[in-house]
Amino acid sequence: GQLTGGIAHDFNNLLTVVVGGLDLIAKRESDPKLKMYAQNALEAAERGARLTAQLLAFSRVQRLEVRPTYVAPLIANMRPLLRNVLGPGIEKQIELDEDLVPVLADPTQLELAVLNLAINARDAMPEGGVLAIRTRKLAVSGDPELHDGDYVELCISDTGTGMTPEVLERAFDPFFTTKEVGKGTGLGLSMVYGVARQSGGTARIESRVGEGTTVHLYFPRAPEESGEADTSAPEGPVVEREAAASVLVIDDDPIVRDFIVSSLEERGYRVREAEDGAAGLAGFREQAPDVVVLDFLMPGMSGAEVAKAIRHERPDQPILFVSGYSETEAIQRAAPDAPLLAKPFRADALDAAVRGALARVN
Ligand code: ADP
Ligand code: MG
């Protein structure tokens, strides 16, 4: 997991530069052919970004937007998508617990997990069969892996080929696949496992050759008092004052920093940059910026340490973390309310996140 996370992190930094550069080219270029090349390359780079997102989910370092989520309606909303993925030869049996109980999970990742499981089931049933999706409430006690308490169990079963014990043993490993090159990445089940573990639950597989496969996902029930955290940026046009807002960008990677600085300048922000935490703090004292855009992983002072020092001097300073590889807990300890923008991102998303960070104090 750590190795995967490390590689994905470096790869994500590269993709930040690629996506950002292509985005600027696509916007500025007037030659329609060149514009199209840039657009196509951008789409491919974003596919790469989704792949690294899956890797990061597995390695448990990606910050998930974990919030109270209702599993049953989420599955119900996926019906049209599942119909497309499965095709006409596979019968769907969906049995959802009507009594809704919220769980703590990232809804987007959960959807992606179900989609991965449905694709695996389809691949295991080339001649057709039955895919069943069920949810139910479950009280867990004395489980070696799970804390005692209330859970929601989500089961996805197929009547396909099943797995041999050897395949079953390695099925959750990243990059483990029995499919031919181009057909499988071996990342589906590792992503599923990562999503369940990060939500405080787990994933288990039951499978026998010739008898089909059932994947069980367990999600802990959300505590009643946990409210819905809204991290989305406010809608609407840029207000004058915000357009002229001053931003301090602290990131050790010169190319990533360049991209952030130039896309913010392009939108009218007054930008100052620093290449490490110490220079950043000095800049902070001089500039008193409206927003600090802060990389999380840096040599020397980490982003968390910089944020702590800044908040010590100015407790309500808006800070936006940018990172491809983040430790939720460390960020939350340093600056509990600071939003996080995952690398790679486009100029628009950066702008929206900066405005979101500004809006928090108003
Ligand atoms: P991929 O689908 O890209 O191969 P996954 O991580 O999703 O990667 O799955 C890993 C392997 O586990 C598959 O290659 C396959 O051998 C096995 N597997 C996963 N799901 C099923 C299933 N529903 N039925 C049979 N085998 C499965
Ligand atoms: Mg798969």
mmCIF file of C-alpha atoms and ligand atoms in Angstrom:
data_model
loop_
_atom_site.group_PDB
_atom_site.id
_atom_site.type_symbol
_atom_site.label_atom_id
_atom_site.label_comp_id
_atom_site.label_asym_id
_atom_site.label_seq_id
_atom_site.Cartn_x
_atom_site.Cartn_y
_atom_site.Cartn_z
ATOM 1 C CA GLY A 1 0.000 0.000 0.000
ATOM 2 C CA GLN A 2 2.773 2.400 0.885
ATOM 3 C CA LEU A 3 4.723 1.678 -2.279
ATOM 4 C CA THR A 4 1.599 2.071 -4.392
ATOM 5 C CA GLY A 5 0.761 5.311 -2.625
ATOM 6 C CA GLY A 6 4.281 6.633 -3.112
ATOM 7 C CA ILE A 7 4.282 5.930 -6.826
ATOM 8 C CA ALA A 8 0.789 7.311 -7.244
ATOM 9 C CA HIS A 9 1.812 10.455 -5.400
ATOM 10 C CA ASP A 10 4.761 11.171 -7.686
ATOM 11 C CA PHE A 11 2.701 10.289 -10.705
ATOM 12 C CA ASN A 12 -0.037 12.616 -9.554
ATOM 13 C CA ASN A 13 2.427 15.484 -9.299
ATOM 14 C CA LEU A 14 3.474 14.861 -12.892
ATOM 15 C CA LEU A 15 -0.149 14.743 -13.961
ATOM 16 C CA THR A 16 -0.800 18.064 -12.224
ATOM 17 C CA VAL A 17 1.734 19.627 -14.540
ATOM 18 C CA VAL A 18 0.435 17.779 -17.606
ATOM 19 C CA VAL A 19 -3.251 18.508 -16.953
ATOM 20 C CA GLY A 20 -2.542 22.102 -15.987
ATOM 21 C CA GLY A 21 -0.336 22.789 -19.015
ATOM 22 C CA LEU A 22 -2.739 21.188 -21.470
ATOM 23 C CA ASP A 23 -5.629 23.074 -19.943
ATOM 24 C CA LEU A 24 -3.829 26.393 -20.492
ATOM 25 C CA ILE A 25 -2.906 25.405 -24.069
ATOM 26 C CA ALA A 26 -6.446 24.320 -24.886
ATOM 27 C CA LYS A 27 -7.776 27.638 -23.576
ATOM 28 C CA ARG A 28 -5.270 29.947 -25.289
ATOM 29 C CA GLU A 29 -4.638 28.212 -28.614
ATOM 30 C CA SER A 30 -6.693 29.551 -31.504
ATOM 31 C CA ASP A 31 -5.696 26.944 -34.136
ATOM 32 C CA PRO A 32 -8.636 24.488 -33.990
ATOM 33 C CA LYS A 33 -6.453 21.474 -34.795
ATOM 34 C CA LEU A 34 -3.948 22.212 -32.041
ATOM 35 C CA LYS A 35 -6.834 22.932 -29.704
ATOM 36 C CA MET A 36 -8.239 19.509 -30.468
ATOM 37 C CA TYR A 37 -4.896 17.782 -29.873
ATOM 38 C CA ALA A 38 -4.616 19.499 -26.510
ATOM 39 C CA GLN A 39 -8.205 18.566 -25.658
ATOM 40 C CA ASN A 40 -7.632 14.897 -26.500
ATOM 41 C CA ALA A 41 -4.402 14.808 -24.534
ATOM 42 C CA LEU A 42 -6.203 16.445 -21.617
ATOM 43 C CA GLU A 43 -8.856 13.734 -21.639
ATOM 44 C CA ALA A 44 -6.191 11.017 -21.628
ATOM 45 C CA ALA A 45 -4.340 12.702 -18.766
ATOM 46 C CA GLU A 46 -7.562 12.879 -16.792
ATOM 47 C CA ARG A 47 -8.093 9.156 -17.328
ATOM 48 C CA GLY A 48 -4.631 8.738 -15.843
ATOM 49 C CA ALA A 49 -5.684 10.915 -12.939
ATOM 50 C CA ARG A 50 -8.705 8.693 -12.262
ATOM 51 C CA LEU A 51 -6.411 5.679 -12.252
ATOM 52 C CA THR A 52 -4.083 7.244 -9.707
ATOM 53 C CA ALA A 53 -7.140 8.167 -7.654
ATOM 54 C CA GLN A 54 -7.971 4.461 -7.507
ATOM 55 C CA LEU A 55 -4.420 3.670 -6.449
ATOM 56 C CA LEU A 56 -4.493 6.310 -3.753
ATOM 57 C CA ALA A 57 -7.819 4.992 -2.500
ATOM 58 C CA PHE A 58 -6.219 1.582 -2.121
ATOM 59 C CA SER A 59 -3.139 2.861 -0.357
ATOM 60 C CA ARG A 60 -5.368 4.714 2.108
ATOM 61 C CA VAL A 61 -3.601 8.003 1.789
ATOM 62 C CA GLN A 62 -6.162 9.811 -0.301
ATOM 63 C CA ARG A 63 -8.462 12.041 1.643
ATOM 64 C CA LEU A 64 -11.943 10.774 1.022
ATOM 65 C CA GLU A 65 -14.987 12.960 1.321
ATOM 66 C CA VAL A 66 -16.399 10.696 3.989
ATOM 67 C CA ARG A 67 -19.860 11.789 5.070
ATOM 68 C CA PRO A 68 -23.164 10.282 6.143
ATOM 69 C CA THR A 69 -24.357 8.361 3.098
ATOM 70 C CA TYR A 70 -27.421 6.228 2.434
ATOM 71 C CA VAL A 71 -26.415 3.072 0.595
ATOM 72 C CA ALA A 72 -29.814 1.931 -0.684
ATOM 73 C CA PRO A 73 -30.793 5.098 -2.622
ATOM 74 C CA LEU A 74 -27.260 5.338 -3.974
ATOM 75 C CA ILE A 75 -27.588 1.838 -5.444
ATOM 76 C CA ALA A 76 -31.100 2.585 -6.683
ATOM 77 C CA ASN A 77 -29.755 5.609 -8.575
ATOM 78 C CA MET A 78 -27.180 3.395 -10.258
ATOM 79 C CA ARG A 79 -29.784 1.204 -11.984
ATOM 80 C CA PRO A 80 -29.510 2.831 -15.428
ATOM 81 C CA LEU A 81 -25.706 2.732 -15.259
ATOM 82 C CA LEU A 82 -25.750 -0.923 -14.203
ATOM 83 C CA ARG A 83 -28.108 -1.781 -17.051
ATOM 84 C CA ASN A 84 -25.599 -0.332 -19.513
ATOM 85 C CA VAL A 85 -22.630 -2.072 -17.944
ATOM 86 C CA LEU A 86 -24.254 -5.492 -17.621
ATOM 87 C CA GLY A 87 -26.070 -5.682 -20.927
ATOM 88 C CA PRO A 88 -29.203 -7.693 -21.652
ATOM 89 C CA GLY A 89 -27.812 -11.184 -20.856
ATOM 90 C CA ILE A 90 -27.498 -10.606 -17.116
ATOM 91 C CA GLU A 91 -30.504 -10.510 -14.843
ATOM 92 C CA LYS A 92 -30.412 -7.989 -12.020
ATOM 93 C CA GLN A 93 -31.894 -8.736 -8.622
ATOM 94 C CA ILE A 94 -31.763 -5.744 -6.360
ATOM 95 C CA GLU A 95 -33.035 -6.058 -2.795
ATOM 96 C CA LEU A 96 -32.539 -2.935 -0.773
ATOM 97 C CA ASP A 97 -33.295 -2.478 2.904
ATOM 98 C CA GLU A 98 -36.107 0.092 3.042
ATOM 99 C CA ASP A 99 -35.244 1.186 6.551
ATOM 100 C CA LEU A 100 -32.576 3.763 5.804
ATOM 101 C CA VAL A 101 -29.516 3.940 7.991
ATOM 102 C CA PRO A 102 -26.681 6.359 7.174
ATOM 103 C CA VAL A 103 -23.136 5.049 6.963
ATOM 104 C CA LEU A 104 -19.883 6.967 6.865
ATOM 105 C CA ALA A 105 -18.517 6.677 3.341
ATOM 106 C CA ASP A 106 -17.453 8.663 0.319
ATOM 107 C CA PRO A 107 -20.489 8.404 -2.011
ATOM 108 C CA THR A 108 -18.489 8.847 -5.226
ATOM 109 C CA GLN A 109 -15.961 6.207 -4.246
ATOM 110 C CA LEU A 110 -18.732 3.886 -3.098
ATOM 111 C CA GLU A 111 -20.389 4.206 -6.495
ATOM 112 C CA LEU A 112 -17.093 3.488 -8.208
ATOM 113 C CA ALA A 113 -16.629 0.425 -5.984
ATOM 114 C CA VAL A 114 -20.056 -0.952 -6.911
ATOM 115 C CA LEU A 115 -19.307 -0.266 -10.554
ATOM 116 C CA ASN A 116 -16.005 -2.165 -10.313
ATOM 117 C CA LEU A 117 -17.791 -5.111 -8.702
ATOM 118 C CA ALA A 118 -20.500 -5.106 -11.377
ATOM 119 C CA ILE A 119 -17.849 -5.106 -14.110
ATOM 120 C CA ASN A 120 -16.065 -8.036 -12.460
ATOM 121 C CA ALA A 121 -19.375 -9.904 -12.223
ATOM 122 C CA ARG A 122 -20.094 -9.251 -15.895
ATOM 123 C CA ASP A 123 -16.627 -10.488 -16.863
ATOM 124 C CA ALA A 124 -17.237 -13.659 -14.842
ATOM 125 C CA MET A 125 -20.550 -14.331 -16.621
ATOM 126 C CA PRO A 126 -19.793 -14.231 -20.349
ATOM 127 C CA GLU A 127 -22.760 -16.503 -21.041
ATOM 128 C CA GLY A 128 -25.099 -14.498 -18.839
ATOM 129 C CA GLY A 129 -26.380 -15.125 -15.332
ATOM 130 C CA VAL A 130 -27.688 -13.280 -12.317
ATOM 131 C CA LEU A 131 -26.212 -10.315 -10.506
ATOM 132 C CA ALA A 132 -27.713 -9.720 -7.074
ATOM 133 C CA ILE A 133 -27.216 -6.617 -4.960
ATOM 134 C CA ARG A 134 -28.506 -6.631 -1.403
ATOM 135 C CA THR A 135 -28.229 -4.327 1.573
ATOM 136 C CA ARG A 136 -29.090 -5.117 5.189
ATOM 137 C CA LYS A 137 -28.405 -3.886 8.692
ATOM 138 C CA LEU A 138 -26.083 -5.923 10.808
ATOM 139 C CA ALA A 139 -24.873 -5.830 14.406
ATOM 140 C CA VAL A 140 -21.229 -6.899 14.670
ATOM 141 C CA SER A 141 -19.584 -8.145 17.822
ATOM 142 C CA GLY A 142 -16.352 -10.017 18.410
ATOM 143 C CA ASP A 143 -15.182 -9.662 14.825
ATOM 144 C CA PRO A 144 -11.373 -9.862 14.497
ATOM 145 C CA GLU A 145 -11.298 -6.959 12.030
ATOM 146 C CA LEU A 146 -14.296 -4.771 12.885
ATOM 147 C CA HIS A 147 -15.161 -2.795 15.999
ATOM 148 C CA ASP A 148 -18.349 -3.915 17.691
ATOM 149 C CA GLY A 149 -21.341 -1.915 16.533
ATOM 150 C CA ASP A 150 -23.978 -1.386 13.889
ATOM 151 C CA TYR A 151 -23.089 -1.822 10.247
ATOM 152 C CA VAL A 152 -24.703 -1.835 6.854
ATOM 153 C CA GLU A 153 -23.739 -4.830 4.762
ATOM 154 C CA LEU A 154 -23.743 -4.520 0.996
ATOM 155 C CA CYS A 155 -23.500 -7.845 -0.879
ATOM 156 C CA ILE A 156 -22.839 -8.174 -4.563
ATOM 157 C CA SER A 157 -23.180 -11.712 -5.901
ATOM 158 C CA ASP A 158 -22.853 -13.279 -9.301
ATOM 159 C CA THR A 159 -23.477 -16.740 -10.705
ATOM 160 C CA GLY A 160 -20.263 -16.660 -12.730
ATOM 161 C CA THR A 161 -17.064 -18.681 -12.947
ATOM 162 C CA GLY A 162 -16.006 -18.194 -9.331
ATOM 163 C CA MET A 163 -12.368 -18.127 -8.199
ATOM 164 C CA THR A 164 -9.864 -20.799 -7.346
ATOM 165 C CA PRO A 165 -8.404 -20.560 -3.811
ATOM 166 C CA GLU A 166 -5.142 -19.221 -5.333
ATOM 167 C CA VAL A 167 -6.928 -16.404 -7.160
ATOM 168 C CA LEU A 168 -9.133 -15.681 -4.133
ATOM 169 C CA GLU A 169 -6.088 -15.257 -1.944
ATOM 170 C CA ARG A 170 -4.600 -12.577 -4.172
ATOM 171 C CA ALA A 171 -7.743 -10.957 -5.540
ATOM 172 C CA PHE A 172 -7.442 -7.775 -3.424
ATOM 173 C CA ASP A 173 -3.784 -7.232 -4.374
ATOM 174 C CA PRO A 174 -3.233 -4.192 -6.571
ATOM 175 C CA PHE A 175 -2.251 -5.161 -10.127
ATOM 176 C CA PHE A 176 -3.293 -8.782 -9.594
ATOM 177 C CA THR A 177 -5.337 -9.806 -12.602
ATOM 178 C CA THR A 178 -6.089 -13.016 -14.451
ATOM 179 C CA LYS A 179 -7.407 -11.069 -17.422
ATOM 180 C CA GLU A 180 -5.470 -10.555 -20.623
ATOM 181 C CA VAL A 181 -3.450 -7.422 -21.236
ATOM 182 C CA GLY A 182 -5.763 -4.508 -22.011
ATOM 183 C CA LYS A 183 -8.747 -6.190 -20.359
ATOM 184 C CA GLY A 184 -7.825 -5.964 -16.699
ATOM 185 C CA THR A 185 -5.740 -3.618 -14.565
ATOM 186 C CA GLY A 186 -5.988 -5.581 -11.331
ATOM 187 C CA LEU A 187 -7.020 -2.383 -9.563
ATOM 188 C CA GLY A 188 -10.764 -2.955 -9.222
ATOM 189 C CA LEU A 189 -10.857 -5.074 -6.082
ATOM 190 C CA SER A 190 -7.940 -3.280 -4.444
ATOM 191 C CA MET A 191 -9.890 -0.061 -4.839
ATOM 192 C CA VAL A 192 -13.017 -1.704 -3.397
ATOM 193 C CA TYR A 193 -11.050 -2.937 -0.403
ATOM 194 C CA GLY A 194 -9.441 0.465 0.171
ATOM 195 C CA VAL A 195 -12.789 2.251 0.091
ATOM 196 C CA ALA A 196 -14.349 -0.130 2.615
ATOM 197 C CA ARG A 197 -11.355 0.004 4.974
ATOM 198 C CA GLN A 198 -11.151 3.761 4.860
ATOM 199 C CA SER A 199 -14.778 4.030 5.837
ATOM 200 C CA GLY A 200 -14.004 2.008 8.945
ATOM 201 C CA GLY A 201 -15.424 -1.201 7.488
ATOM 202 C CA THR A 202 -14.009 -3.991 5.404
ATOM 203 C CA ALA A 203 -14.536 -6.142 2.319
ATOM 204 C CA ARG A 204 -14.629 -9.931 2.120
ATOM 205 C CA ILE A 205 -14.995 -12.346 -0.779
ATOM 206 C CA GLU A 206 -16.727 -15.693 -0.839
ATOM 207 C CA SER A 207 -16.146 -17.640 -4.000
ATOM 208 C CA ARG A 208 -16.062 -21.158 -5.337
ATOM 209 C CA VAL A 209 -15.158 -22.329 -8.811
ATOM 210 C CA GLY A 210 -18.298 -22.924 -10.837
ATOM 211 C CA GLU A 211 -20.570 -21.554 -8.107
ATOM 212 C CA GLY A 212 -20.128 -17.840 -8.384
ATOM 213 C CA THR A 213 -18.817 -15.070 -6.179
ATOM 214 C CA THR A 214 -20.177 -12.858 -3.431
ATOM 215 C CA VAL A 215 -18.370 -9.743 -2.278
ATOM 216 C CA HIS A 216 -19.492 -8.460 1.126
ATOM 217 C CA LEU A 217 -18.840 -4.837 2.019
ATOM 218 C CA TYR A 218 -19.318 -3.585 5.579
ATOM 219 C CA PHE A 219 -19.789 0.077 6.446
ATOM 220 C CA PRO A 220 -20.162 1.330 10.013
ATOM 221 C CA ARG A 221 -23.366 3.144 10.856
ATOM 222 C CA ALA A 222 -22.831 6.903 11.023
ATOM 223 C CA PRO A 223 -23.146 8.450 14.476
ATOM 224 C CA GLU A 224 -26.350 10.508 14.671
ATOM 225 C CA GLU A 225 -24.732 13.857 15.404
ATOM 226 C CA SER A 226 -22.321 13.895 12.444
ATOM 227 C CA GLY A 227 -23.513 16.665 10.156
ATOM 228 C CA GLU A 228 -22.999 16.915 6.452
ATOM 229 C CA ALA A 229 -19.763 18.762 5.747
ATOM 230 C CA ASP A 230 -20.099 21.031 2.768
ATOM 231 C CA THR A 231 -16.759 21.608 1.071
ATOM 232 C CA SER A 232 -18.099 22.770 -2.260
ATOM 233 C CA ALA A 233 -17.279 26.223 -3.502
ATOM 234 C CA PRO A 234 -20.034 28.791 -3.674
ATOM 235 C CA GLU A 235 -21.686 29.284 -7.047
ATOM 236 C CA GLY A 236 -21.850 32.550 -8.883
ATOM 237 C CA PRO A 237 -19.607 35.107 -10.514
ATOM 238 C CA VAL A 238 -16.348 36.256 -9.009
ATOM 239 C CA VAL A 239 -16.945 39.238 -6.771
ATOM 240 C CA GLU A 240 -14.691 42.225 -7.411
ATOM 241 C CA ARG A 241 -13.007 42.067 -4.045
ATOM 242 C CA GLU A 242 -12.258 38.384 -4.480
ATOM 243 C CA ALA A 243 -10.923 38.788 -7.973
ATOM 244 C CA ALA A 244 -8.298 41.135 -6.590
ATOM 245 C CA ALA A 245 -7.621 38.911 -3.594
ATOM 246 C CA SER A 246 -4.000 38.245 -2.700
ATOM 247 C CA VAL A 247 -2.727 34.685 -2.618
ATOM 248 C CA LEU A 248 0.449 33.197 -1.228
ATOM 249 C CA VAL A 249 1.415 29.946 -2.966
ATOM 250 C CA ILE A 250 3.750 27.620 -1.029
ATOM 251 C CA ASP A 251 4.848 24.550 -2.980
ATOM 252 C CA ASP A 252 8.300 23.016 -3.293
ATOM 253 C CA ASP A 253 7.823 21.706 -6.844
ATOM 254 C CA PRO A 254 8.756 24.578 -9.205
ATOM 255 C CA ILE A 255 6.657 23.368 -12.139
ATOM 256 C CA VAL A 256 3.549 22.741 -10.071
ATOM 257 C CA ARG A 257 4.068 26.107 -8.360
ATOM 258 C CA ASP A 258 4.435 27.810 -11.744
ATOM 259 C CA PHE A 259 1.173 26.344 -12.936
ATOM 260 C CA ILE A 260 -0.688 27.399 -9.797
ATOM 261 C CA VAL A 261 0.788 30.905 -9.857
ATOM 262 C CA SER A 262 0.201 31.520 -13.552
ATOM 263 C CA SER A 263 -3.362 30.248 -13.546
ATOM 264 C CA LEU A 264 -4.217 32.374 -10.502
ATOM 265 C CA GLU A 265 -2.563 35.448 -12.019
ATOM 266 C CA GLU A 266 -4.535 34.863 -15.177
ATOM 267 C CA ARG A 267 -7.714 35.194 -13.106
ATOM 268 C CA GLY A 268 -6.692 38.470 -11.570
ATOM 269 C CA TYR A 269 -5.376 37.349 -8.208
ATOM 270 C CA ARG A 270 -2.322 39.089 -6.792
ATOM 271 C CA VAL A 271 0.055 36.202 -6.275
ATOM 272 C CA ARG A 272 3.226 35.712 -4.342
ATOM 273 C CA GLU A 273 5.136 32.448 -4.179
ATOM 274 C CA ALA A 274 7.462 30.598 -1.851
ATOM 275 C CA GLU A 275 9.443 27.423 -2.433
ATOM 276 C CA ASP A 276 9.353 26.054 1.102
ATOM 277 C CA GLY A 277 7.705 26.424 4.463
ATOM 278 C CA ALA A 278 10.261 28.831 5.955
ATOM 279 C CA ALA A 279 10.167 31.193 2.961
ATOM 280 C CA GLY A 280 6.387 30.817 2.994
ATOM 281 C CA LEU A 281 6.108 31.952 6.606
ATOM 282 C CA ALA A 282 8.318 34.966 5.906
ATOM 283 C CA GLY A 283 6.129 35.814 2.902
ATOM 284 C CA PHE A 284 3.018 35.365 5.022
ATOM 285 C CA ARG A 285 4.227 37.926 7.556
ATOM 286 C CA GLU A 286 5.106 40.443 4.854
ATOM 287 C CA GLN A 287 2.126 40.004 2.560
ATOM 288 C CA ALA A 288 -0.713 39.133 4.959
ATOM 289 C CA PRO A 289 -2.402 37.309 2.058
ATOM 290 C CA ASP A 290 -6.162 36.736 1.817
ATOM 291 C CA VAL A 291 -5.558 33.049 1.089
ATOM 292 C CA VAL A 292 -2.602 30.709 1.489
ATOM 293 C CA VAL A 293 -2.383 27.865 -1.042
ATOM 294 C CA LEU A 294 -0.284 25.246 0.656
ATOM 295 C CA ASP A 295 1.293 22.011 -0.542
ATOM 296 C CA PHE A 296 1.044 19.264 2.036
ATOM 297 C CA LEU A 297 4.174 17.187 1.528
ATOM 298 C CA MET A 298 7.331 19.302 1.408
ATOM 299 C CA PRO A 299 10.877 18.700 2.528
ATOM 300 C CA GLY A 300 11.788 20.657 5.645
ATOM 301 C CA MET A 301 8.665 22.117 7.214
ATOM 302 C CA SER A 302 5.620 20.124 6.169
ATOM 303 C CA GLY A 303 2.415 21.804 5.055
ATOM 304 C CA ALA A 304 0.852 20.848 8.386
ATOM 305 C CA GLU A 305 3.607 22.594 10.319
ATOM 306 C CA VAL A 306 3.342 25.697 8.148
ATOM 307 C CA ALA A 307 -0.442 25.758 8.628
ATOM 308 C CA LYS A 308 -0.031 25.431 12.381
ATOM 309 C CA ALA A 309 2.451 28.315 12.513
ATOM 310 C CA ILE A 310 0.194 30.486 10.345
ATOM 311 C CA ARG A 311 -2.898 29.739 12.414
ATOM 312 C CA HIS A 312 -0.926 30.487 15.548
ATOM 313 C CA GLU A 313 -0.361 34.023 14.282
ATOM 314 C CA ARG A 314 -3.719 34.465 12.582
ATOM 315 C CA PRO A 315 -6.325 31.935 13.736
ATOM 316 C CA ASP A 316 -8.871 32.652 10.994
ATOM 317 C CA GLN A 317 -6.407 32.728 8.067
ATOM 318 C CA PRO A 318 -7.996 31.028 5.016
ATOM 319 C CA ILE A 319 -5.779 28.141 3.906
ATOM 320 C CA LEU A 320 -6.290 25.840 0.934
ATOM 321 C CA PHE A 321 -4.293 22.625 0.959
ATOM 322 C CA VAL A 322 -3.281 21.171 -2.378
ATOM 323 C CA SER A 323 -1.993 17.646 -2.362
ATOM 324 C CA GLY A 324 -2.102 14.387 -4.161
ATOM 325 C CA TYR A 325 -1.128 12.441 -1.111
ATOM 326 C CA SER A 326 -2.540 13.562 2.115
ATOM 327 C CA GLU A 327 -3.067 12.468 5.611
ATOM 328 C CA THR A 328 -6.487 13.621 6.639
ATOM 329 C CA GLU A 329 -5.679 13.463 10.315
ATOM 330 C CA ALA A 330 -2.507 15.502 10.092
ATOM 331 C CA ILE A 331 -4.272 18.181 8.069
ATOM 332 C CA GLN A 332 -7.215 18.219 10.439
ATOM 333 C CA ARG A 333 -4.977 18.585 13.448
ATOM 334 C CA ALA A 334 -3.111 21.476 11.831
ATOM 335 C CA ALA A 335 -6.109 23.321 10.418
ATOM 336 C CA PRO A 336 -9.414 21.570 11.147
ATOM 337 C CA ASP A 337 -11.506 23.549 8.678
ATOM 338 C CA ALA A 338 -9.018 23.963 5.815
ATOM 339 C CA PRO A 339 -10.357 22.587 2.528
ATOM 340 C CA LEU A 340 -8.228 20.321 0.386
ATOM 341 C CA LEU A 341 -7.882 20.309 -3.381
ATOM 342 C CA ALA A 342 -6.615 17.005 -4.756
ATOM 343 C CA LYS A 343 -3.898 17.069 -7.410
ATOM 344 C CA PRO A 344 -4.088 17.061 -10.338
ATOM 345 C CA PHE A 345 -6.609 19.824 -10.953
ATOM 346 C CA ARG A 346 -7.539 22.264 -13.675
ATOM 347 C CA ALA A 347 -7.317 26.019 -13.406
ATOM 348 C CA ASP A 348 -11.114 26.263 -12.955
ATOM 349 C CA ALA A 349 -11.115 23.906 -9.995
ATOM 350 C CA LEU A 350 -8.252 25.828 -8.386
ATOM 351 C CA ASP A 351 -10.102 29.108 -8.835
ATOM 352 C CA ALA A 352 -13.286 27.633 -7.352
ATOM 353 C CA ALA A 353 -11.375 26.201 -4.389
ATOM 354 C CA VAL A 354 -9.619 29.514 -3.690
ATOM 355 C CA ARG A 355 -12.975 31.311 -3.791
ATOM 356 C CA GLY A 356 -14.414 28.624 -1.531
ATOM 357 C CA ALA A 357 -11.619 29.169 0.990
ATOM 358 C CA LEU A 358 -12.220 32.940 0.856
ATOM 359 C CA ALA A 359 -15.964 32.533 1.313
ATOM 360 C CA ARG A 360 -15.509 30.567 4.513
ATOM 361 C CA VAL A 361 -14.455 33.578 6.503
ATOM 362 C CA ASN A 362 -17.098 35.918 5.109
HETATM 363 P P1 ADP B 1 -9.318 -6.924 -12.921
HETATM 364 O O1 ADP B 1 -10.811 -7.021 -13.003
HETATM 365 O O2 ADP B 1 -8.795 -5.725 -13.637
HETATM 366 O O3 ADP B 1 -8.614 -8.184 -13.302
HETATM 367 P P2 ADP B 1 -9.789 -6.857 -10.083
HETATM 368 O O4 ADP B 1 -8.958 -6.363 -8.937
HETATM 369 O O5 ADP B 1 -11.136 -6.259 -10.240
HETATM 370 O O6 ADP B 1 -8.927 -6.672 -11.381
HETATM 371 O O7 ADP B 1 -9.940 -8.425 -9.937
HETATM 372 C C1 ADP B 1 -8.789 -9.235 -9.771
HETATM 373 C C2 ADP B 1 -9.050 -10.640 -10.216
HETATM 374 O O8 ADP B 1 -9.957 -11.275 -9.331
HETATM 375 C C3 ADP B 1 -9.671 -10.781 -11.587
HETATM 376 O O9 ADP B 1 -8.699 -10.757 -12.624
HETATM 377 C C4 ADP B 1 -10.360 -12.133 -11.493
HETATM 378 O O10 ADP B 1 -9.453 -13.193 -11.682
HETATM 379 C C5 ADP B 1 -10.780 -12.192 -10.053
HETATM 380 N N1 ADP B 1 -12.195 -11.783 -9.883
HETATM 381 C C6 ADP B 1 -12.642 -10.584 -9.449
HETATM 382 N N2 ADP B 1 -13.977 -10.560 -9.393
HETATM 383 C C7 ADP B 1 -14.410 -11.766 -9.800
HETATM 384 C C8 ADP B 1 -15.711 -12.378 -9.947
HETATM 385 N N3 ADP B 1 -16.835 -11.684 -9.665
HETATM 386 N N4 ADP B 1 -15.753 -13.656 -10.358
HETATM 387 C C9 ADP B 1 -14.636 -14.338 -10.634
HETATM 388 N N5 ADP B 1 -13.390 -13.824 -10.521
HETATM 389 C C10 ADP B 1 -13.262 -12.564 -10.110
HETATM 390 MG MG MG B 2 -12.061 -5.591 -12.111
#
